[in-house]
Short mmCIF file of C-alpha atoms in Angstrom, two decimals:
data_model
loop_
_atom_site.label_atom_id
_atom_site.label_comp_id
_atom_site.label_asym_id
_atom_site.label_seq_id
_atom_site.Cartn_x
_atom_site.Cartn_y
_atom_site.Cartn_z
CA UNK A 1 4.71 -5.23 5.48
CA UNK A 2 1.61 -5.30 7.48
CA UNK A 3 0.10 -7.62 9.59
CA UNK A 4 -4.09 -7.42 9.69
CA UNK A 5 -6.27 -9.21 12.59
CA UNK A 6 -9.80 -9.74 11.83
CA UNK A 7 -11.56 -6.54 12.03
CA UNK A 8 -15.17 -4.86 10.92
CA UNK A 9 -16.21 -1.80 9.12
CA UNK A 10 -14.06 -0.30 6.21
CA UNK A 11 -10.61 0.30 7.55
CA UNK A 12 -7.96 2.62 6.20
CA UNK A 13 -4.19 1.33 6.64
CA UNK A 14 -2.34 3.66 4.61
CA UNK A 15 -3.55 7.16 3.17
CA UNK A 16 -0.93 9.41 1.09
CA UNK A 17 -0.81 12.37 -1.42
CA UNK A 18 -1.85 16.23 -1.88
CA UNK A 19 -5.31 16.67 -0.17
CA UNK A 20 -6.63 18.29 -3.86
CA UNK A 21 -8.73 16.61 -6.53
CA UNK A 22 -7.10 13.28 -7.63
CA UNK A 23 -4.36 13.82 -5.67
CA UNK A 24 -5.24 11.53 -2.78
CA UNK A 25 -5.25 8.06 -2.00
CA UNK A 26 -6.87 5.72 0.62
CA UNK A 27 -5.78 2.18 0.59
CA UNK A 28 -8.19 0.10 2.78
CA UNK A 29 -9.82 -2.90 2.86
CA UNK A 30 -13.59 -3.17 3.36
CA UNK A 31 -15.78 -6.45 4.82
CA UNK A 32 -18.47 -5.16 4.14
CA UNK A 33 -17.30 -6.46 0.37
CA UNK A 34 -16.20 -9.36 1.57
CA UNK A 35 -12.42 -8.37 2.64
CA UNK A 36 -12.11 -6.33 -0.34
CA UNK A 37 -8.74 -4.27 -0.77
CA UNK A 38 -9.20 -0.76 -2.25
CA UNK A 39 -7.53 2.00 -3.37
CA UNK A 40 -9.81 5.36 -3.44
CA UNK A 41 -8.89 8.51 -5.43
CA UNK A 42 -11.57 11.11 -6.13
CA UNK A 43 -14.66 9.58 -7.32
CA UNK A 44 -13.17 6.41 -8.12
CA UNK A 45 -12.97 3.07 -6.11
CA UNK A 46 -10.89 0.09 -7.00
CA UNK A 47 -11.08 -3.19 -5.75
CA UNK A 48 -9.28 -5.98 -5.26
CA UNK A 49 -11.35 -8.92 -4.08
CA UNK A 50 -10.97 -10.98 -0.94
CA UNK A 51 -13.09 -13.77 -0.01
CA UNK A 52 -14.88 -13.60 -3.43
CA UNK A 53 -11.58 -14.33 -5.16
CA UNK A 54 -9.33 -17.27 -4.49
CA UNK A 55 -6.64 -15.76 -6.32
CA UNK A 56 -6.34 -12.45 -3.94
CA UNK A 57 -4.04 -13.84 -0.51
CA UNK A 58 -6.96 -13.28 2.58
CA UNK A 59 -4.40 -10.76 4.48
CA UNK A 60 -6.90 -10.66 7.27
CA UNK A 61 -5.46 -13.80 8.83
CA UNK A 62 -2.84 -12.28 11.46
CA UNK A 63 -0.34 -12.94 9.30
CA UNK A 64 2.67 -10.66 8.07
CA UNK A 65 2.18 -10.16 4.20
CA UNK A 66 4.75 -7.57 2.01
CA UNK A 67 1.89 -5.47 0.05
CA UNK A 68 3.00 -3.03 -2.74
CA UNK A 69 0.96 -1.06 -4.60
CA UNK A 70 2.35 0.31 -7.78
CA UNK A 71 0.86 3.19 -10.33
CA UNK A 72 2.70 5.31 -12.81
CA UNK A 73 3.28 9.09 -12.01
CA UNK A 74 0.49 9.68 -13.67
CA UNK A 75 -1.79 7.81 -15.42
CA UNK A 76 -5.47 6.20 -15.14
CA UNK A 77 -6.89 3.67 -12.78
CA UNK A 78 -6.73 0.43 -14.89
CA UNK A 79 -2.48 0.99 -14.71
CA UNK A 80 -2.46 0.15 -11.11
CA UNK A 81 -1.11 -2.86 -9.98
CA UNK A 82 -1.58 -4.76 -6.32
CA UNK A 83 1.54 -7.32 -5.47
CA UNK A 84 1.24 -9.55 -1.90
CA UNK A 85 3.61 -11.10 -0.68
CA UNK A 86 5.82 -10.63 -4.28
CA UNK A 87 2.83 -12.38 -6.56
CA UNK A 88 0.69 -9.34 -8.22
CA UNK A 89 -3.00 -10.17 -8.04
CA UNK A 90 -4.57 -9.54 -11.51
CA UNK A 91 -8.30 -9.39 -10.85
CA UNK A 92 -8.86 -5.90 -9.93
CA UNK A 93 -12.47 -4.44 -10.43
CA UNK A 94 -13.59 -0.66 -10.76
CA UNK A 95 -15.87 -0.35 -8.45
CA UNK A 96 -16.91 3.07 -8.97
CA UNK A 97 -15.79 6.12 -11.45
CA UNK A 98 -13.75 4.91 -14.12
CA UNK A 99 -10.85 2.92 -15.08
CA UNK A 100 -9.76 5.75 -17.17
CA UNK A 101 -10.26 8.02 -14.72
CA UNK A 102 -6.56 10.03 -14.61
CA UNK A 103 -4.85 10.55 -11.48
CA UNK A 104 -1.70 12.71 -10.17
CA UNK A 105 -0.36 11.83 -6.31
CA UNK A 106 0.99 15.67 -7.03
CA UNK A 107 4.43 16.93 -5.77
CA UNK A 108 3.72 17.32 -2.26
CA UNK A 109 3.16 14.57 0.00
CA UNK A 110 1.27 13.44 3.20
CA UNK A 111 1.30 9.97 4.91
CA UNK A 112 -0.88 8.62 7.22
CA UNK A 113 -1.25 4.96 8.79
CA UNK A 114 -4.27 3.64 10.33
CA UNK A 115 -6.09 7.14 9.58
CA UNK A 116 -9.30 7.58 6.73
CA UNK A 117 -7.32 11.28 6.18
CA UNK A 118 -4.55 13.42 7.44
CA UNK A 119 -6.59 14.73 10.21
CA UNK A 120 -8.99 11.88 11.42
CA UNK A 121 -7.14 9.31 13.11
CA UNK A 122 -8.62 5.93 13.86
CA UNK A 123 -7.66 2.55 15.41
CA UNK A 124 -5.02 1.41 14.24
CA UNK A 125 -5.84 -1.64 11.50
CA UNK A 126 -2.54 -3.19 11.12
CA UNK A 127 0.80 -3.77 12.87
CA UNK A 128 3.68 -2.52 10.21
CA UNK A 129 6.82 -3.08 9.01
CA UNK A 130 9.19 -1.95 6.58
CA UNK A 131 6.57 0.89 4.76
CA UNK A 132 7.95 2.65 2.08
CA UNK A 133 6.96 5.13 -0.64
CA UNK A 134 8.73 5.96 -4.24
CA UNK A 135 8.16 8.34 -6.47
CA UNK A 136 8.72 6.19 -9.12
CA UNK A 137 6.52 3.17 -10.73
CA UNK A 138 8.52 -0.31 -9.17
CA UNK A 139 9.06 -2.95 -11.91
CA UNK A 140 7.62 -6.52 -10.93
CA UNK A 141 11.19 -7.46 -10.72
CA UNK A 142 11.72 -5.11 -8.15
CA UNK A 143 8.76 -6.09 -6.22
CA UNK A 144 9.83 -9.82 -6.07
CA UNK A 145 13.74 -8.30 -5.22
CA UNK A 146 12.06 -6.11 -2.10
CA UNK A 147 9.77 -8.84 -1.11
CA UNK A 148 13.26 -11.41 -0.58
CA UNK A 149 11.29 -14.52 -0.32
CA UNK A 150 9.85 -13.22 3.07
CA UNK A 151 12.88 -11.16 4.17
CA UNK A 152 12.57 -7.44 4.12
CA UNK A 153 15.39 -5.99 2.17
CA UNK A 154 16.95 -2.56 3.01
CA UNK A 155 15.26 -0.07 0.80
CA UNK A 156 17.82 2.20 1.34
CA UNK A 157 20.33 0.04 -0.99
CA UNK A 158 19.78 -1.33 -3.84
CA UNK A 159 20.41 -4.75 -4.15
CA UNK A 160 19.26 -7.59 -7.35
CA UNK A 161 16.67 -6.28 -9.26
CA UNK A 162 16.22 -3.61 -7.02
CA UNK A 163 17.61 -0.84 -7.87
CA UNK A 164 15.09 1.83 -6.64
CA UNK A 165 16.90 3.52 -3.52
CA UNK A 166 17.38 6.91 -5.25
CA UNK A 167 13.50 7.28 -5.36
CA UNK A 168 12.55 6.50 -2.11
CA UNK A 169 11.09 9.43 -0.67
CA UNK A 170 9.75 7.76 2.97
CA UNK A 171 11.24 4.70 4.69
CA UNK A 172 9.43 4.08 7.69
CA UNK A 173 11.82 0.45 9.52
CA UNK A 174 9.67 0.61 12.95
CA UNK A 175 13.34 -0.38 14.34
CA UNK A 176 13.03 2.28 17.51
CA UNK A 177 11.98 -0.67 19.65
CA UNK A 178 10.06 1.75 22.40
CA UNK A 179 8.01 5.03 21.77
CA UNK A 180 5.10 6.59 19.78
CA UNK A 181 7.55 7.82 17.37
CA UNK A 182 9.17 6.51 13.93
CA UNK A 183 12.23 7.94 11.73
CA UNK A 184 11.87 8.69 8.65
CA UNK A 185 15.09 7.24 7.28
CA UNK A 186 15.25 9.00 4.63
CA UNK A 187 16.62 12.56 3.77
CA UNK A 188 12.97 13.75 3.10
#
């Protein structure tokens, strides 16, 4: 879940994934392309457009939104597929590299919100919610199960069509209520 104001520049909100060749990723989302949400690996740049699109959801509007991006373990850039708020959003572009480019996230991984790398912090884009990461490929059904109508459901059981728990490898609730810190609720 993430909730964006309006902002300028291109803005990282999540980066994840081995630091090597094809291993990382950069989800961010770019006015500079009219609100554009993209997911950079090495050399290749896929977009999802924003104001050029009426069927991409503007989630610049201060408004919570569930946003799950989905990919096989391995694969190529046309297998990835962008759900908001439960409803995947079909017109993706390749914007540069390939569509066939491959792409491993590796076995190792890093995650960083708000931050264009592990290292370079920035301000913060978005207020989250509820951020998780799998190491396996969620089904649509499972999407529209986690999404819950606009009610987070507990990651950490599965529940419906979910049925994912046993692959979650992060689970970030932001339920500390005070702090600069967040729990991992998993056992990673």
């Amino acid at each position: 879940w993430a909730r964006i104001p309006s902002f300028s520049g291109a803005k990282s909100f999540i980066d994840w994934g081995n630091t090597g060749s094809n291993q990382r990723w950069s989800f961010q989302i770019d006015n500079s392309y009219n609100n554009t949400l993209e997911l950079q690996g090495s050399g290749t740049l896929v977009g999802w457009k924003g104001d050029d699109n009426s069927d991409i959801v503007d989630i610049t509007n201060n408004a919570w939104h569930h946003i799950v991006l989905t990919a096989p373990s391995a694969g190529n850039y046309n297998s990835l597929k962008l759900y908001i708020d439960g409803i995947e959003q079909t017109s993706k572009t390749i914007l540069s590299g390939s569509g066939t480019d491959s792409f491993s996230t590796g076995s190792s991984i890093d995650v960083s919100l708000g931050a264009r790398g592990a290292d370079s912090p920035i301000n913060i884009l978005a207020d989250f919610d509820e951020v998780g990461l799998f190491n396996v490929e969620l089904s649509a059904s499972a999407v529209t199960a986690i999404y819950n109508n606009g009610n987070p459901l507990d990651l950490s059981s599965n529940s419906g069509n979910y049925s994912s728990s046993s692959n979650l490898q992060l689970y970030w609730k932001f339920e500390e209520g005070t702090g600069l810190s967040v729990n991992d609720e998993t056992a990673n």
